[in-house]
Amino acid sequence: MTQILEPTDTVTPQQRVDAWLADFEAALAVRDVERVVAKFATDSFWRDLVAFTWNIKTVEGRDEIADMLHARLAGTEPSGFTTREAPTQDGDVTSAFIEFETAAGRGVGHLRLKDDQAWTLLTALQELKGHEERKGQTRVLGAVHGSDPDPRSWAEKRAEEDASLGRAVQPYALVVGGGQGGIALGARLRQLGVPAIVVDKHDRPGDQWRKRYKSLCLHDPVWYDHLPYLPFPANWPVFSPKDKIGDWLEFYTRVMEVPYWPKTTCVSAKFDAEVGRWTVEVDRDGERLTLHPTQLVLATGMSGKPNVPTLPGQDAFRGDQHHSSAHPGPDRYVGKKAVVVGSNNSAHDICKALYENGVDVTMVQRSSTHIVKSDTLMDIGLGNLYSERAVAAGMSTEKADLTFASLPYRIMHEFQIPLYDAMRERDRDFYNRLTAAGFELDWGDDSSGLFMKYLRRGSGYYIDVGAADLVADGKIKLAHGQVDRLTADSVVLADGTDLPADLVVYATGYGSMNGWAADLIGQEVADKVGKVWGLGSDTTKDPGPWEGEQRNMWKPTQQENLWFHGGNLHQSRHYSLYLALQLKARHEGIPTPVYGLQEVHHLS
Amino acid sequence: MTQILEPTDTVTPQQRVDAWLADFEAALAVRDVERVVAKFATDSFWRDLVAFTWNIKTVEGRDEIADMLHARLAGTEPSGFTTREAPTQDGDVTSAFIEFETAAGRGVGHLRLKDDQAWTLLTALQELKGHEERKGQTRVLGAVHGSDPDPRSWAEKRAEEDASLGRAVQPYALVVGGGQGGIALGARLRQLGVPAIVVDKHDRPGDQWRKRYKSLCLHDPVWYDHLPYLPFPANWPVFSPKDKIGDWLEFYTRVMEVPYWPKTTCVSAKFDAEVGRWTVEVDRDGERLTLHPTQLVLATGMSGKPNVPTLPGQDAFRGDQHHSSAHPGPDRYVGKKAVVVGSNNSAHDICKALYENGVDVTMVQRSSTHIVKSDTLMDIGLGNLYSERAVAAGMSTEKADLTFASLPYRIMHEFQIPLYDAMRERDRDFYNRLTAAGFELDWGDDSSGLFMKYLRRGSGYYIDVGAADLVADGKIKLAHGQVDRLTADSVVLADGTDLPADLVVYATGYGSMNGWAADLIGQEVADKVGKVWGLGSDTTKDPGPWEGEQRNMWKPTQQENLWFHGGNLHQSRHYSLYLALQLKARHEGIPTPVYGLQEVHHLS
């Protein structure tokens, strides 16, 4: 009985979390919503990824939590809440990775307590009961031991499956776009046994990267970029060159057995609400086929369709002009003059490669841009979750993703602002030099920096890998203002500045992803679905009202059986799971009552 | 000072190992060989993989250990011996994973103590100082940050490197054979910055597997089969079908950037001892090229060249006849009669596929065969090191490989015999049924089972994945004895038995790997090098004297600058490291005095 001699009034983080979870679960079990809600702080957030809401949904504060539970608690039947490892304490916040189950599946999550009340709760479905992926202990045998009733080899079965898919056998899901998003989703659907086809217009998986400007490298570091199932090896570069990531995607597609149709474009798609399936006309390397998938996923790039400005004089311009997405690289412009319209990531990358290859290049800055140095961003912005330092400290990709996902969008900027303050301080001289050179800097509407800009508008920044120094040094020339018109051999700005040009690159960004839906299905459906991406933060290019989650991404939309998937490699990895589980549940006929289907406030 | 109250006479495994290592290191430091040797038991073994001996060498007993140290201690300068994790105790044996360094590099190893004396010690070089692989913390950046003095993209650099290799730039090492062995070695040489080319006769990497009989799956389970750098994902099948492993090898080659020349055969090779390099004539897809590598590695398959018996009547036989390595599978023989000569792995696999596809098949057993059921072998034979169970218990591939490597070949059979006793007991009914069907079984000369047969002779067994039941049930017919002759339509055995046949498959095994050297370089060099594979165990097909290591594998041979590499996926993974480090050291001009170069006792 020595413990009587010890002080027992000090509650450990483990005890605190265990007590909270036990009482939380007990209240859930008796369907006592009031008691559950009382366990949350007044300012609190419950983010659910498919486990309770069959949606991607954050409910904020006790009233919204109560509303969600009234709608979904009985159907969800949650139980088995427990910690996955020892909780940690930081000031007055106790944090824990948790797991739990529901009637339909098993989930993991993350909990932050303040004063024994929940501040943030994340619940994330990981697998459906009875439909678990076969891996580890349950992986397939491969060889058939004993006499084989099916004498076909693996290769023959694969070939026959390929031959019948889309002809004798219809895919349950059609994924349009085979970049990292479509490929990651295709891999998960394959593992889950959901018949699917990923179609892409390019010749080979990975061409989405290979065909861009030759100097392109990933701007996110390797630890952030792992795909599901198959992490990059330890010798993979921090910033993968575009052709190398292209090869990886091609490799990944093959070894993960993703059903992938290259050289295939979708001509039209129409949903038949009566029978609940799509009719999609595709051109597969010259052959017309009609597909009848139940679910249609647009994974054609979160950046959406290229914005190409219409300007007077474009017809008369005698040089080359193209959008940044079609820029071939500097080789054919050596010794010539280039004007790059725009001052974000692509503009900087393209200007840098042009300058380094002996092109006289001018960047036209139309509005202020947010710049952070890559090293600084890696260290301060991502280092605790996605870095060699994090790996050494025991941070797995799964834990990093859960931590990342556990921060409610409503308050995420509050976590971000101090990081960017630190970056600004660290690189003060760098920013002073840029400003002195006339470059117009910003840090986002609320000084919350790059990641919030990415989530809100997907644009407005450059992760500096060297181009900013070239701007500061005047090696990349700088001009300001809107473009007024083109002449036969120059770009004329609003203030009359005339910039001689053999080449004009429009690094002018992209539209909303529902532009893809307009092209493929029609404007009516595009308008029904509304704007894709952004949080409703009421900041530049992300109008309110507040949404709480990214619009239309990875979750049910106002158009039945139409989904959007995309984003960077991190998002392709992480959110492909939740989209795949939603599709799998529907494929298996598991009830999926959606709580809080988002409303549409903006058309594009 | 509470520990005074505790009993202190109980030495923990950690304390025992720490004390041994400290005194061992102190004795090494003062070059006191006698004192070092006294730390080993009378019956003891020190296995060294390149760290002390620049060889793969086991020294047995105090005298041999002393001899090795007198030759190599001063040059090696070992230090820094420490445990990598807590040692474990099992009966009177204390086991520890260790690490250490030498003047040239850093190593890991394994130690077993009995009564404070070393029973087994493994020392294995892992990297050369100043030539460490760039991975994890030191991985390459990929993107060039700042102004780039080399404007070429990654793809352009790779293309130029490919174009110059073998023409303007000579490879330091030429690896002949691009199966799993050549590919794994090629990947390591690439990471170590050793200019190399892997050449292979097939159209694509992986064709070595794809082109074999269609029902083939790996007989070793996935946990045993990982390649360096890039382990199989958790959803990979236990026994990979041949085409799936072929795809993996093809894309592994690509993403690991292995310099690989498909469709290339070596016509001849000659070593010029004066200049210390080879002249190798190759045919690269129709183009003749002369290469001048310094090092030549034969990785053309540990099985060596096919043994095809010469029999009277082969010319007159009107059906198909081929070696098992050229067998196309059952499809063209449906409804016909087949005779498969041999009763090992390939014979059983081929008979099973023929039977399952409606072929009347007879297996000709010429001598007894060792059979173990795959499930039993996985569970009892490999389960503690290579299984999901091992992974769950914290066994990494690296630790499993080190444990495996730490068992001296001299006593390995003593560890194996009880395992096979347990297998025989577990599957008693199975073996009784086989014997009742007339099948002649054995368990190796000393009942040590499959793995010792593999190491000693590389043949004489079948890992049962179902064919044995077909034999026991009489579905695969069985005949016995040597083949006397063929007629126009049958195989006649020594006892006069006449087996009608439309197809004869010679599943008659392979010769020694130095047969490849004879073909490529000449019989003189093949004889100088002598027999490859086997331990000198004085058992069937592995004549003495005792060698202590596998003959000529992964280590210097009597032919300067000629090496042999091969084996299963496990060996390709593990031993490619030690071969790569030996080549890298020579490439960098690091002195590599070889201790105990093996003598030649057998020509093939």
Short mmCIF file of N, CA, C and O in Angstrom, two decimals, chain A residues 225-320:
data_model
loop_
_atom_site.label_atom_id
_atom_site.label_comp_id
_atom_site.label_asym_id
_atom_site.label_seq_id
_atom_site.Cartn_x
_atom_site.Cartn_y
_atom_site.Cartn_z
N ASP A 225 5.15 14.24 -48.55
CA ASP A 225 4.68 13.85 -49.88
C ASP A 225 4.40 12.36 -50.07
O ASP A 225 3.98 11.95 -51.15
N HIS A 226 4.65 11.54 -49.05
CA HIS A 226 4.45 10.10 -49.21
C HIS A 226 3.06 9.78 -49.73
O HIS A 226 2.08 10.38 -49.31
N LEU A 227 2.97 8.81 -50.62
CA LEU A 227 1.68 8.30 -51.06
C LEU A 227 1.24 7.19 -50.11
O LEU A 227 2.04 6.69 -49.32
N PRO A 228 -0.05 6.78 -50.16
CA PRO A 228 -0.48 5.68 -49.30
C PRO A 228 0.29 4.39 -49.62
O PRO A 228 0.71 4.19 -50.76
N TYR A 229 0.46 3.58 -48.62
CA TYR A 229 0.99 2.21 -48.74
C TYR A 229 2.50 2.13 -48.97
O TYR A 229 3.15 1.22 -48.47
N LEU A 230 3.05 3.05 -49.75
CA LEU A 230 4.41 2.87 -50.25
C LEU A 230 5.19 4.16 -50.06
O LEU A 230 5.26 4.98 -50.96
N PRO A 231 5.76 4.37 -48.87
CA PRO A 231 6.50 5.62 -48.66
C PRO A 231 7.76 5.69 -49.52
O PRO A 231 8.30 4.66 -49.92
N PHE A 232 8.20 6.89 -49.79
CA PHE A 232 9.46 7.07 -50.51
C PHE A 232 10.61 6.47 -49.69
O PHE A 232 10.58 6.51 -48.46
N PRO A 233 11.63 5.94 -50.36
CA PRO A 233 12.78 5.40 -49.61
C PRO A 233 13.61 6.53 -48.99
O PRO A 233 13.45 7.70 -49.35
N ALA A 234 14.48 6.15 -48.07
CA ALA A 234 15.25 7.13 -47.29
C ALA A 234 16.24 7.91 -48.14
O ALA A 234 16.77 8.93 -47.71
N ASN A 235 16.51 7.43 -49.35
CA ASN A 235 17.45 8.16 -50.21
C ASN A 235 16.73 9.08 -51.20
O ASN A 235 17.37 9.65 -52.07
N TRP A 236 15.42 9.19 -51.07
CA TRP A 236 14.67 10.04 -52.00
C TRP A 236 15.03 11.50 -51.74
O TRP A 236 15.20 11.90 -50.59
N PRO A 237 15.16 12.33 -52.79
CA PRO A 237 15.52 13.74 -52.57
C PRO A 237 14.47 14.48 -51.73
O PRO A 237 13.29 14.10 -51.73
N VAL A 238 14.91 15.51 -51.06
CA VAL A 238 13.98 16.33 -50.29
C VAL A 238 12.93 16.93 -51.23
O VAL A 238 11.72 16.86 -50.95
N PHE A 239 13.39 17.52 -52.31
CA PHE A 239 12.46 18.13 -53.29
C PHE A 239 12.60 17.37 -54.60
O PHE A 239 13.54 17.60 -55.36
N SER A 240 11.65 16.52 -54.88
CA SER A 240 11.78 15.63 -56.03
C SER A 240 11.70 16.39 -57.34
O SER A 240 10.76 17.15 -57.56
N PRO A 241 12.67 16.20 -58.25
CA PRO A 241 12.53 16.78 -59.59
C PRO A 241 11.30 16.19 -60.29
O PRO A 241 10.92 15.05 -60.04
N LYS A 242 10.70 16.98 -61.18
CA LYS A 242 9.40 16.59 -61.76
C LYS A 242 9.44 15.25 -62.49
O LYS A 242 8.50 14.48 -62.39
N ASP A 243 10.52 14.96 -63.20
CA ASP A 243 10.57 13.70 -63.94
C ASP A 243 10.75 12.51 -63.01
O ASP A 243 10.30 11.42 -63.30
N LYS A 244 11.40 12.77 -61.90
CA LYS A 244 11.60 11.69 -60.92
C LYS A 244 10.28 11.37 -60.22
O LYS A 244 9.96 10.19 -60.01
N ILE A 245 9.53 12.39 -59.88
CA ILE A 245 8.22 12.12 -59.27
C ILE A 245 7.29 11.49 -60.31
O ILE A 245 6.45 10.63 -59.98
N GLY A 246 7.48 11.88 -61.58
CA GLY A 246 6.71 11.24 -62.65
C GLY A 246 6.98 9.74 -62.72
O GLY A 246 6.06 8.93 -62.80
N ASP A 247 8.25 9.37 -62.66
CA ASP A 247 8.61 7.95 -62.67
C ASP A 247 8.03 7.23 -61.46
O ASP A 247 7.56 6.09 -61.55
N TRP A 248 8.08 7.89 -60.32
CA TRP A 248 7.53 7.26 -59.11
C TRP A 248 6.04 7.00 -59.26
O TRP A 248 5.55 5.93 -58.93
N LEU A 249 5.32 7.99 -59.78
CA LEU A 249 3.87 7.82 -59.95
C LEU A 249 3.56 6.69 -60.93
O LEU A 249 2.63 5.91 -60.73
N GLU A 250 4.36 6.59 -61.98
CA GLU A 250 4.16 5.51 -62.94
C GLU A 250 4.41 4.15 -62.28
O GLU A 250 3.63 3.19 -62.42
N PHE A 251 5.52 4.06 -61.56
CA PHE A 251 5.88 2.85 -60.80
C PHE A 251 4.76 2.48 -59.81
O PHE A 251 4.30 1.34 -59.74
N TYR A 252 4.33 3.49 -59.09
CA TYR A 252 3.31 3.28 -58.06
C TYR A 252 2.01 2.75 -58.68
O TYR A 252 1.40 1.82 -58.17
N THR A 253 1.62 3.35 -59.79
CA THR A 253 0.39 2.94 -60.47
C THR A 253 0.46 1.46 -60.86
O THR A 253 -0.48 0.70 -60.67
N ARG A 254 1.62 1.06 -61.38
CA ARG A 254 1.77 -0.32 -61.81
C ARG A 254 1.78 -1.28 -60.62
O ARG A 254 1.03 -2.26 -60.61
N VAL A 255 2.64 -1.03 -59.66
CA VAL A 255 2.78 -2.04 -58.60
C VAL A 255 1.58 -2.05 -57.66
O VAL A 255 1.30 -3.07 -57.03
N MET A 256 0.85 -0.95 -57.58
CA MET A 256 -0.37 -0.96 -56.78
C MET A 256 -1.57 -1.45 -57.59
O MET A 256 -2.69 -1.48 -57.09
N GLU A 257 -1.31 -1.80 -58.84
CA GLU A 257 -2.36 -2.37 -59.71
C GLU A 257 -3.56 -1.44 -59.86
O GLU A 257 -4.71 -1.88 -59.86
N VAL A 258 -3.27 -0.14 -59.97
CA VAL A 258 -4.36 0.82 -60.18
C VAL A 258 -4.92 0.64 -61.60
O VAL A 258 -4.15 0.66 -62.56
N PRO A 259 -6.22 0.43 -61.74
CA PRO A 259 -6.80 0.32 -63.11
C PRO A 259 -6.76 1.70 -63.76
O PRO A 259 -7.53 2.59 -63.39
N TYR A 260 -5.84 1.89 -64.68
CA TYR A 260 -5.50 3.22 -65.19
C TYR A 260 -5.57 3.21 -66.70
O TYR A 260 -4.92 2.39 -67.35
N TRP A 261 -6.38 4.09 -67.25
CA TRP A 261 -6.47 4.22 -68.70
C TRP A 261 -5.76 5.52 -69.11
O TRP A 261 -6.35 6.61 -68.98
N PRO A 262 -4.56 5.41 -69.65
CA PRO A 262 -3.92 6.62 -70.17
C PRO A 262 -4.53 6.97 -71.53
O PRO A 262 -5.35 6.22 -72.07
N LYS A 263 -4.13 8.09 -72.07
CA LYS A 263 -4.57 8.54 -73.41
C LYS A 263 -6.10 8.55 -73.52
O LYS A 263 -6.65 8.20 -74.56
N THR A 264 -6.76 8.85 -72.42
CA THR A 264 -8.22 8.79 -72.40
C THR A 264 -8.78 10.14 -71.95
O THR A 264 -8.36 10.68 -70.93
N THR A 265 -9.72 10.67 -72.72
CA THR A 265 -10.38 11.91 -72.33
C THR A 265 -11.88 11.66 -72.16
O THR A 265 -12.46 10.81 -72.85
N CYS A 266 -12.47 12.39 -71.24
CA CYS A 266 -13.91 12.31 -71.06
C CYS A 266 -14.56 13.37 -71.94
O CYS A 266 -14.20 14.54 -71.88
N VAL A 267 -15.48 12.95 -72.73
CA VAL A 267 -16.12 13.85 -73.69
C VAL A 267 -17.34 14.50 -73.06
O VAL A 267 -17.58 15.69 -73.21
N SER A 268 -18.14 13.70 -72.36
CA SER A 268 -19.34 14.25 -71.72
C SER A 268 -19.77 13.31 -70.60
O SER A 268 -19.41 12.13 -70.60
N ALA A 269 -20.52 13.85 -69.66
CA ALA A 269 -21.05 13.04 -68.57
C ALA A 269 -22.43 13.55 -68.21
O ALA A 269 -22.68 14.77 -68.22
N LYS A 270 -23.32 12.63 -67.91
CA LYS A 270 -24.70 13.01 -67.59
C LYS A 270 -25.19 12.04 -66.52
O LYS A 270 -24.99 10.83 -66.61
N PHE A 271 -25.84 12.59 -65.49
CA PHE A 271 -26.32 11.75 -64.40
C PHE A 271 -27.79 11.45 -64.60
O PHE A 271 -28.60 12.35 -64.85
N ASP A 272 -28.12 10.17 -64.51
CA ASP A 272 -29.51 9.75 -64.59
C ASP A 272 -29.99 9.50 -63.16
O ASP A 272 -29.66 8.47 -62.55
N ALA A 273 -30.75 10.45 -62.62
CA ALA A 273 -31.15 10.37 -61.21
C ALA A 273 -32.07 9.19 -60.96
O ALA A 273 -32.10 8.64 -59.86
N GLU A 274 -32.80 8.78 -61.97
CA GLU A 274 -33.74 7.67 -61.79
C GLU A 274 -33.01 6.37 -61.46
O GLU A 274 -33.38 5.66 -60.53
N VAL A 275 -32.00 6.07 -62.25
CA VAL A 275 -31.27 4.82 -62.02
C VAL A 275 -30.03 5.05 -61.15
O VAL A 275 -29.38 4.09 -60.74
N GLY A 276 -29.75 6.30 -60.88
CA GLY A 276 -28.64 6.59 -59.98
C GLY A 276 -27.28 6.25 -60.54
O GLY A 276 -26.42 5.74 -59.84
N ARG A 277 -27.10 6.52 -61.82
CA ARG A 277 -25.76 6.30 -62.38
C ARG A 277 -25.50 7.28 -63.51
O ARG A 277 -26.42 7.91 -64.03
N TRP A 278 -24.21 7.36 -63.86
CA TRP A 278 -23.77 8.29 -64.88
C TRP A 278 -23.66 7.60 -66.23
O TRP A 278 -23.45 6.39 -66.31
N THR A 279 -23.80 8.39 -67.26
CA THR A 279 -23.42 7.96 -68.60
C THR A 279 -22.27 8.86 -69.02
O THR A 279 -22.43 10.08 -69.11
N VAL A 280 -21.11 8.27 -69.22
CA VAL A 280 -19.91 9.05 -69.53
C VAL A 280 -19.34 8.57 -70.86
O VAL A 280 -19.06 7.38 -71.04
N GLU A 281 -19.22 9.50 -71.78
CA GLU A 281 -18.60 9.19 -73.06
C GLU A 281 -17.11 9.45 -72.95
O GLU A 281 -16.70 10.55 -72.56
N VAL A 282 -16.30 8.46 -73.27
CA VAL A 282 -14.86 8.67 -73.22
C VAL A 282 -14.23 8.31 -74.56
O VAL A 282 -14.76 7.51 -75.32
N ASP A 283 -13.11 8.95 -74.80
CA ASP A 283 -12.28 8.64 -75.96
C ASP A 283 -11.01 8.00 -75.43
O ASP A 283 -10.18 8.65 -74.81
N ARG A 284 -10.90 6.68 -75.67
CA ARG A 284 -9.73 5.95 -75.16
C ARG A 284 -8.78 5.69 -76.32
O ARG A 284 -8.94 4.74 -77.07
N ASP A 285 -7.80 6.54 -76.43
CA ASP A 285 -6.79 6.40 -77.48
C ASP A 285 -7.45 6.22 -78.85
O ASP A 285 -7.08 5.35 -79.63
N GLY A 286 -8.49 7.04 -79.09
CA GLY A 286 -9.15 7.00 -80.40
C GLY A 286 -10.42 6.17 -80.44
O GLY A 286 -11.21 6.29 -81.38
N GLU A 287 -10.63 5.34 -79.44
CA GLU A 287 -11.84 4.52 -79.40
C GLU A 287 -12.90 5.16 -78.52
O GLU A 287 -12.62 5.55 -77.39
N ARG A 288 -14.13 5.28 -79.03
CA ARG A 288 -15.23 5.83 -78.24
C ARG A 288 -15.85 4.73 -77.38
O ARG A 288 -16.18 3.65 -77.90
N LEU A 289 -16.01 4.99 -76.10
CA LEU A 289 -16.65 4.03 -75.20
C LEU A 289 -17.65 4.78 -74.34
O LEU A 289 -17.45 5.94 -74.00
N THR A 290 -18.73 4.10 -73.99
CA THR A 290 -19.71 4.67 -73.07
C THR A 290 -19.62 3.91 -71.75
O THR A 290 -19.80 2.69 -71.72
N LEU A 291 -19.32 4.64 -70.70
CA LEU A 291 -19.21 4.03 -69.37
C LEU A 291 -20.43 4.40 -68.53
O LEU A 291 -21.03 5.45 -68.73
N HIS A 292 -20.77 3.51 -67.60
CA HIS A 292 -21.90 3.74 -66.71
C HIS A 292 -21.51 3.60 -65.25
O HIS A 292 -22.00 2.72 -64.55
N PRO A 293 -20.62 4.47 -64.78
CA PRO A 293 -20.24 4.39 -63.37
C PRO A 293 -21.37 4.93 -62.47
O PRO A 293 -22.14 5.78 -62.90
N THR A 294 -21.42 4.42 -61.27
CA THR A 294 -22.38 4.96 -60.30
C THR A 294 -21.85 6.25 -59.70
O THR A 294 -22.62 7.18 -59.43
N GLN A 295 -20.55 6.30 -59.47
CA GLN A 295 -19.93 7.47 -58.85
C GLN A 295 -18.93 8.10 -59.83
O GLN A 295 -18.19 7.38 -60.49
N LEU A 296 -18.92 9.42 -59.84
CA LEU A 296 -17.99 10.16 -60.72
C LEU A 296 -17.13 11.07 -59.85
O LEU A 296 -17.66 11.90 -59.09
N VAL A 297 -15.82 10.90 -59.95
CA VAL A 297 -14.88 11.70 -59.15
C VAL A 297 -14.06 12.56 -60.09
O VAL A 297 -13.39 12.04 -61.00
N LEU A 298 -14.10 13.87 -59.88
CA LEU A 298 -13.25 14.76 -60.67
C LEU A 298 -11.95 15.00 -59.89
O LEU A 298 -11.96 15.60 -58.81
N ALA A 299 -10.87 14.47 -60.45
CA ALA A 299 -9.55 14.62 -59.82
C ALA A 299 -8.62 15.27 -60.83
O ALA A 299 -7.50 14.83 -61.04
N THR A 300 -9.13 16.31 -61.44
CA THR A 300 -8.45 16.92 -62.57
C THR A 300 -7.53 18.06 -62.15
O THR A 300 -7.07 18.83 -63.00
N GLY A 301 -7.27 18.14 -60.85
CA GLY A 301 -6.34 19.18 -60.39
C GLY A 301 -7.06 20.22 -59.57
O GLY A 301 -7.99 20.85 -60.05
N MET A 302 -6.62 20.38 -58.30
CA MET A 302 -7.30 21.35 -57.43
C MET A 302 -7.13 22.76 -57.97
O MET A 302 -7.90 23.65 -57.67
N SER A 303 -6.10 22.94 -58.79
CA SER A 303 -5.89 24.27 -59.35
C SER A 303 -6.95 24.61 -60.39
O SER A 303 -7.12 25.75 -60.75
N GLY A 304 -7.64 23.60 -60.86
CA GLY A 304 -8.70 23.88 -61.81
C GLY A 304 -8.16 24.26 -63.19
O GLY A 304 -7.00 24.04 -63.52
N LYS A 305 -9.02 24.84 -63.97
CA LYS A 305 -8.65 25.17 -65.34
C LYS A 305 -7.78 26.43 -65.39
O LYS A 305 -8.01 27.38 -64.64
N PRO A 306 -6.80 26.45 -66.27
CA PRO A 306 -5.93 27.63 -66.38
C PRO A 306 -6.74 28.90 -66.66
O PRO A 306 -7.64 28.90 -67.50
N ASN A 307 -6.39 29.98 -65.95
CA ASN A 307 -6.92 31.31 -66.26
C ASN A 307 -6.01 31.95 -67.29
O ASN A 307 -4.85 32.27 -66.97
N VAL A 308 -6.49 32.15 -68.49
CA VAL A 308 -5.69 32.89 -69.48
C VAL A 308 -6.39 34.20 -69.76
O VAL A 308 -7.55 34.20 -70.21
N PRO A 309 -5.75 35.31 -69.46
CA PRO A 309 -6.43 36.60 -69.68
C PRO A 309 -6.64 36.86 -71.17
O PRO A 309 -5.85 36.46 -72.00
N THR A 310 -7.74 37.53 -71.45
CA THR A 310 -7.99 37.97 -72.83
C THR A 310 -7.56 39.44 -72.91
O THR A 310 -8.05 40.27 -72.14
N LEU A 311 -6.61 39.73 -73.80
CA LEU A 311 -6.02 41.07 -73.85
C LEU A 311 -6.04 41.59 -75.28
O LEU A 311 -5.84 40.81 -76.23
N PRO A 312 -6.24 42.88 -75.42
CA PRO A 312 -6.12 43.45 -76.76
C PRO A 312 -4.72 43.19 -77.31
O PRO A 312 -3.74 43.26 -76.56
N GLY A 313 -4.64 42.87 -78.55
CA GLY A 313 -3.34 42.74 -79.20
C GLY A 313 -2.76 41.33 -79.16
O GLY A 313 -1.72 41.07 -79.76
N GLN A 314 -3.42 40.42 -78.45
CA GLN A 314 -2.88 39.06 -78.40
C GLN A 314 -2.77 38.44 -79.79
O GLN A 314 -1.84 37.68 -80.07
N ASP A 315 -3.73 38.77 -80.64
CA ASP A 315 -3.69 38.21 -82.00
C ASP A 315 -2.51 38.75 -82.80
O ASP A 315 -1.96 38.05 -83.65
N ALA A 316 -2.15 39.99 -82.51
CA ALA A 316 -1.09 40.63 -83.30
C ALA A 316 0.30 40.27 -82.79
O ALA A 316 1.30 40.44 -83.50
N PHE A 317 0.40 39.76 -81.57
CA PHE A 317 1.72 39.48 -80.99
C PHE A 317 2.42 38.41 -81.82
O PHE A 317 1.86 37.35 -82.10
N ARG A 318 3.68 38.69 -82.19
CA ARG A 318 4.36 37.79 -83.12
C ARG A 318 5.18 36.71 -82.42
O ARG A 318 5.66 35.78 -83.06
N GLY A 319 5.42 36.87 -81.10
CA GLY A 319 6.21 35.86 -80.40
C GLY A 319 5.36 34.71 -79.89
O GLY A 319 4.23 34.50 -80.33
N ASP A 320 5.94 33.94 -78.97
CA ASP A 320 5.19 32.86 -78.33
C ASP A 320 4.43 33.42 -77.14
O ASP A 320 4.94 34.28 -76.41
#
